[in-house]
Coordinates of C-alpha atoms and ligand atoms in Angstrom, one line a residue:
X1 CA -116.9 11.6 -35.3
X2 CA -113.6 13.5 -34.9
X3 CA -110.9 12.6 -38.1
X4 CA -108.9 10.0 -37.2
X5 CA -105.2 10.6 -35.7
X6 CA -102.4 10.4 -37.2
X7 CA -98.3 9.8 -36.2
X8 CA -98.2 13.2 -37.6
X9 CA -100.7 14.5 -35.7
X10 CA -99.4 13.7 -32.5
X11 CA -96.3 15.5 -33.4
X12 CA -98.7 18.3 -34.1
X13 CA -99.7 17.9 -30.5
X14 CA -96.5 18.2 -29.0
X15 CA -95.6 21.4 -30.9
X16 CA -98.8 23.2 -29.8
X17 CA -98.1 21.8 -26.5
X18 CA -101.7 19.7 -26.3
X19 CA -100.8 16.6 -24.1
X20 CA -101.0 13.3 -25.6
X21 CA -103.4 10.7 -23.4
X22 CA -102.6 7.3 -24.0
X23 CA -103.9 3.5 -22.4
X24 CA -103.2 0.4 -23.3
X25 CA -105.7 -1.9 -24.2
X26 CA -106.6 -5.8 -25.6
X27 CA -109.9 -6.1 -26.7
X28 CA -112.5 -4.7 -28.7
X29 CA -115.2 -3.1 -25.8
X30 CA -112.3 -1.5 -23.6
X31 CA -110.6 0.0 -26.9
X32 CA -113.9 1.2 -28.1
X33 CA -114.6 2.9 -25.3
X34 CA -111.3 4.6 -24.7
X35 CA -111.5 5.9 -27.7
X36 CA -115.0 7.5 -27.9
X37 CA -113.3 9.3 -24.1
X38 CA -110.8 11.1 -26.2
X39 CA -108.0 9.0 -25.7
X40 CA -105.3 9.8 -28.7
X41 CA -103.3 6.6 -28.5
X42 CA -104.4 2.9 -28.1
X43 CA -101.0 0.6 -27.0
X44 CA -101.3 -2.8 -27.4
X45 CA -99.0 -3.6 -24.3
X46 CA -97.5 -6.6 -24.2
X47 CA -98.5 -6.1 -20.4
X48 CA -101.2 -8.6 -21.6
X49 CA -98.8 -11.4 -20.8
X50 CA -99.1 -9.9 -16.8
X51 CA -102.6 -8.3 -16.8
X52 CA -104.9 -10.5 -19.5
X53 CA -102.8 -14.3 -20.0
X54 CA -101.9 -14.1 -15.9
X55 CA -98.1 -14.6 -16.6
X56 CA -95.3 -13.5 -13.8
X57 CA -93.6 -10.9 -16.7
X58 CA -94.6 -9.7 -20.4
X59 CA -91.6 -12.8 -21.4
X60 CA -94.1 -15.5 -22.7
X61 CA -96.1 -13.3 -24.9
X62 CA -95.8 -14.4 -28.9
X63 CA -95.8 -12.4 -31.7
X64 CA -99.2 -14.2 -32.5
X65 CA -100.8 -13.2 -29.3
X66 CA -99.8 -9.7 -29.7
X67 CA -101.3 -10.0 -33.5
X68 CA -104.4 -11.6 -31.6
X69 CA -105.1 -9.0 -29.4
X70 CA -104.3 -5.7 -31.9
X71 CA -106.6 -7.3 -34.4
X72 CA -109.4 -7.6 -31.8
X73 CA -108.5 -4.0 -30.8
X74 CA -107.9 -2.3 -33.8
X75 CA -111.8 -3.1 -34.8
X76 CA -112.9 -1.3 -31.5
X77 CA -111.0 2.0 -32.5
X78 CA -112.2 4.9 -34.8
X79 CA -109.9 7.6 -34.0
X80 CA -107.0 7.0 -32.0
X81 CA -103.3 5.9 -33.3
X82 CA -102.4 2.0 -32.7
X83 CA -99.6 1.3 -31.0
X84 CA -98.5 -2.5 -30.5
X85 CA -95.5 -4.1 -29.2
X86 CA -93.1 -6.2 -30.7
X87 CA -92.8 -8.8 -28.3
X88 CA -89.6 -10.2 -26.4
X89 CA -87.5 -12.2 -29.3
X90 CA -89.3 -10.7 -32.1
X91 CA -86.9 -7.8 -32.7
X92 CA -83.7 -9.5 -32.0
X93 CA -82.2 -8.3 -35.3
X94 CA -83.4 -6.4 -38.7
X95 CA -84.5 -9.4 -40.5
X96 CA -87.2 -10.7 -37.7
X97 CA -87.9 -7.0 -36.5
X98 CA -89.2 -6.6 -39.9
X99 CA -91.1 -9.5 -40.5
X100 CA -92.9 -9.0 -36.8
X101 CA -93.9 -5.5 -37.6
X102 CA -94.9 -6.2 -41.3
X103 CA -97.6 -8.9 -39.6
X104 CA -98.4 -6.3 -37.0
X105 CA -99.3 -4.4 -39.5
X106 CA -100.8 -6.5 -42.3
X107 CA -102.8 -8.3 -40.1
X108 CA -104.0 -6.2 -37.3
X109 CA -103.7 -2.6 -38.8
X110 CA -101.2 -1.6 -36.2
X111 CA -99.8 1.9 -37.5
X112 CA -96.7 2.1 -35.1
X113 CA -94.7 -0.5 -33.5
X114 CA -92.9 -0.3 -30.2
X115 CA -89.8 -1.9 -29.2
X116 CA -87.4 -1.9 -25.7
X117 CA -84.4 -0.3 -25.4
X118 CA -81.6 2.1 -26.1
X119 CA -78.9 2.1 -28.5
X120 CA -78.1 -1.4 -29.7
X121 CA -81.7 -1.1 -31.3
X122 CA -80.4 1.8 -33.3
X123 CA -80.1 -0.2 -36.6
X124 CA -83.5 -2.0 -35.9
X125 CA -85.1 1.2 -35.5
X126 CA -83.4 2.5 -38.9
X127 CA -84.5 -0.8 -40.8
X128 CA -87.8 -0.2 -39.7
X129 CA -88.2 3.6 -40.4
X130 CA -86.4 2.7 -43.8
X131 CA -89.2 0.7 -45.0
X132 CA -92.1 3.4 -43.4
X133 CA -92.6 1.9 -40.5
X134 CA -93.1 4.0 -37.5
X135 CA -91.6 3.2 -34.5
X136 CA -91.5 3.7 -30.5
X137 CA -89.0 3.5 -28.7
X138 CA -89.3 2.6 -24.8
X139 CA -86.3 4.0 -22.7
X140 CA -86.1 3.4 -18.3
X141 CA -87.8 0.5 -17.1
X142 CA -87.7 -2.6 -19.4
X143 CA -90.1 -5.2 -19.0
X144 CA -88.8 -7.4 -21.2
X145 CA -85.1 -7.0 -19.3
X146 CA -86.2 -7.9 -16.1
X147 CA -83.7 -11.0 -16.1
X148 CA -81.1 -8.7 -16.2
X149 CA -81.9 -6.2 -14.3
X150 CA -83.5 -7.8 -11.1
X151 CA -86.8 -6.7 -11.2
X152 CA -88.9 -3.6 -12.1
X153 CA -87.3 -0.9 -10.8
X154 CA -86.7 3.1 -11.5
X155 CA -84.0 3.2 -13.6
X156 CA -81.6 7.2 -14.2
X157 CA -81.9 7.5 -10.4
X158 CA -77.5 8.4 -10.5
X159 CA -76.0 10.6 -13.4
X160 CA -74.4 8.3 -15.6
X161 CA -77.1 5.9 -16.1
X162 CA -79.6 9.6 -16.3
X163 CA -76.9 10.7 -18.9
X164 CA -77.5 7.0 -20.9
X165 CA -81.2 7.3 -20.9
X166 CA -80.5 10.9 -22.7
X167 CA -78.3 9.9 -25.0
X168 CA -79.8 7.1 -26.4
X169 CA -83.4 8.7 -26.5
X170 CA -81.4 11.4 -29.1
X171 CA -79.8 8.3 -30.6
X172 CA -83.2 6.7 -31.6
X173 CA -85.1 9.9 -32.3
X174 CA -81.8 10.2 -35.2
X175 CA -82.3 6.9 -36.2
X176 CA -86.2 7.8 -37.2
X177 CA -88.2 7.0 -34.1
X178 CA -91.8 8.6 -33.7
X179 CA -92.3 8.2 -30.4
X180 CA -91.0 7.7 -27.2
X181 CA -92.1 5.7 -23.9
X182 CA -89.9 6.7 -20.7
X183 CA -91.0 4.1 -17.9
X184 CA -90.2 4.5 -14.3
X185 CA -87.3 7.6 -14.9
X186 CA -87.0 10.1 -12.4
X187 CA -89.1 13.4 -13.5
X188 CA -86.1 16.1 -13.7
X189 CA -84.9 13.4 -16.0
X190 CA -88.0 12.7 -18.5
X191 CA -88.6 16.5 -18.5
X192 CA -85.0 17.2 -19.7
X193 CA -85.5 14.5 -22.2
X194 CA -88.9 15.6 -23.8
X195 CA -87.3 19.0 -23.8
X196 CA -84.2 18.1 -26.2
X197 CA -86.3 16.2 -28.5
X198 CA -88.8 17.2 -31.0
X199 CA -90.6 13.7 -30.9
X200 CA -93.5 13.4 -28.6
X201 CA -92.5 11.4 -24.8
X202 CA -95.4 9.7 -23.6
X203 CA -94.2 8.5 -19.6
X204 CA -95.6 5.9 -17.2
X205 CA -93.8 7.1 -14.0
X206 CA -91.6 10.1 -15.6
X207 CA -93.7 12.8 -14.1
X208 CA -95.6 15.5 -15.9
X209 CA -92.7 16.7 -17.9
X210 CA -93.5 14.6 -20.6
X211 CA -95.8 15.4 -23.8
X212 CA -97.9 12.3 -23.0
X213 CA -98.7 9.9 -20.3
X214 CA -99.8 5.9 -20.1
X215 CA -101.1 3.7 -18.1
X216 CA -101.9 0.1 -18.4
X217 CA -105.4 0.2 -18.3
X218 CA -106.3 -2.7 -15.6
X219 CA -104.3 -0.9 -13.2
X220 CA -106.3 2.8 -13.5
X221 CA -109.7 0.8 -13.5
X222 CA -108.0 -0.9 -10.2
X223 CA -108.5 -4.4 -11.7
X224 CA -105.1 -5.5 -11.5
X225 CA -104.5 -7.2 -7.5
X226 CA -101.8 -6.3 -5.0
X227 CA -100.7 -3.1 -4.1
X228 CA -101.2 -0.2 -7.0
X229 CA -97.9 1.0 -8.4
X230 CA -97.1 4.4 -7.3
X231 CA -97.8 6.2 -10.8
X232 CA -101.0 4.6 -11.3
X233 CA -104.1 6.4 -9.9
X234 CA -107.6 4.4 -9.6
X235 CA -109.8 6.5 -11.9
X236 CA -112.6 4.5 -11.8
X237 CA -113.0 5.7 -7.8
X238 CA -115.7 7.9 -7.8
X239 CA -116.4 7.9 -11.8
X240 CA -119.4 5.9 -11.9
X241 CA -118.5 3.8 -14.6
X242 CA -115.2 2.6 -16.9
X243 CA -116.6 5.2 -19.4
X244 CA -116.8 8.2 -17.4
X245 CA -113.2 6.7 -15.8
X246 CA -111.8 6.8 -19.2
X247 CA -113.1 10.5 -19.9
X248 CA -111.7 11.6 -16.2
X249 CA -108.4 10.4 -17.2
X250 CA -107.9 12.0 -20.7
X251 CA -109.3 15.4 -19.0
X252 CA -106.7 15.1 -16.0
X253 CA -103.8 14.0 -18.7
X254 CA -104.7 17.4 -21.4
X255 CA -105.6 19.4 -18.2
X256 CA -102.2 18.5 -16.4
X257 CA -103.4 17.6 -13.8
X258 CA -102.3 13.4 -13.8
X259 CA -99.7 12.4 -12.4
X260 CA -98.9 14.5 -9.8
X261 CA -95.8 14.7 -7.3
X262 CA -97.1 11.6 -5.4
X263 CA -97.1 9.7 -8.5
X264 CA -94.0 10.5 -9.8
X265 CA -90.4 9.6 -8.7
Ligands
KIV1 O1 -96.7 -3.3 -22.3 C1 -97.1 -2.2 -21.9 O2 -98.3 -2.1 -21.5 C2 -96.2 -1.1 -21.9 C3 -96.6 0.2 -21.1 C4 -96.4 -0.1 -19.7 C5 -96.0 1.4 -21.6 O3 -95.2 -1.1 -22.5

């Protein structure tokens, strides 16, 4: 079995330019078998609320569902680096964002934490790093702003909300962030990001520019109903089985080859 990942080590990836392949996942058999494909990063979405509990948005998930799910995955993964989010509420201020991750931690094994938005989660971000916990930040779409914003929709399309998303992605990778999710940003715009940072980008919908991608992992096995979202591709078409789907997609992800143009805004 290969050593198991580490935070540092997917920095290492990004400075020897090896692309980071990520999926989310909720379970133990889907986790296991992502990770014996290759995949480098297991993200405990909190997509579950939309793909696994049925919900119309990620907004109902709890901090003990999330810890639910990342325990059940975390004992299907040998190798890869867990990823969870903090759900919606759960990070509203220092205090709570650090209790939430503490039991993500403690009681699943998470090893990284993610968490929505730009720079008013600057001092969450430091409060977290401060007491060695690594975090990702997620920058475009916002799932968990989707009151606010309307719906799920590209977001840096004009300059000044582009120049935003770049500013604050500096702003959190200052404030001690290890990661960074761009959702749904145009691809001149995620490339431009991942290029001023040192911290890996892992995209869903930012094009090929970034060090990583993601996908939610219903929606590239083509489980999820309704129409696919344009930077999803069915991997399963063709595969055989979820395995051989799983290996397809990390060898398309290193080999640059996913997403293409026609999956990328
Ligand atoms: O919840 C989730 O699955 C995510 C990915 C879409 C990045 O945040």
């Amino acid at each position: 079995m290969d050593r198991p990942l580490t935070v540092p080590g997917l920095l290492a990836m990004k400075g020897r330019g090896e692309k980071i392949a990520a999926l989310t996942a909720y379970d133990a058999g889907f986790a296991a078998a992502m990770d014996e494909a290759g995949v480098d990063l297991v993200l405990i979405g909190d997509s579950l609320g939309m793909v696994v509990q049925g919900h119309a948005s990620t907004l109902p998930v709890t901090l003990d569902h999330m810890i639910y799910h990342a325990a059940c995955v975390a004992r299907g993964v040998r190798r890869a680096v867990l990823v969870a989010d903090l759900p919606f509420m759960s990070y509203a201020d220092s205090d709570r964002a650090l209790e939430s991750a503490a039991r993500l931690v403690r009681e699943a094994g998470v090893q990284v934490v993610k968490l929505e938005g730009g720079r008013k989660r600057e001092n969450v971000v430091r409060a977290l790093v401060e007491q060695d916990i690594p975090v990702c930040a997620h920058l475009g779409l916002l799932p968990q702003s989707v009151h606010r914003t309307g719906g799920y929709l590209v977001q840096g399309r004009d300059d000044r909300s582009a120049q935003i998303i770049l500013e604050d992605a500096i702003l959190l990778q200052e404030a001690g962030a290890s990661l960074l999710v761009l959702e749904c940003v145009p691809a001149t715009l995620a490339s431009e990001i991942t290029a001023s940072l040192s911290i890996p980008t892992i995209g869903i919908g930012a094009g090929s520019g970034c060090d990583g991608q993601v996908l939610v992992c219903y929606d590239m096995l083509a489980i999820t109903p309704g129409k696919r979202p344009r930077f999803s591709k069915n991997f399963l078409e063709g595969a055989g089985d979820i395995r051989a789907a799983f290996r397809r997609y990390v060898a398309e992800v290193r080999e640059g080859k996913f997403p293409g143009p026609e999956h990328s805004y």
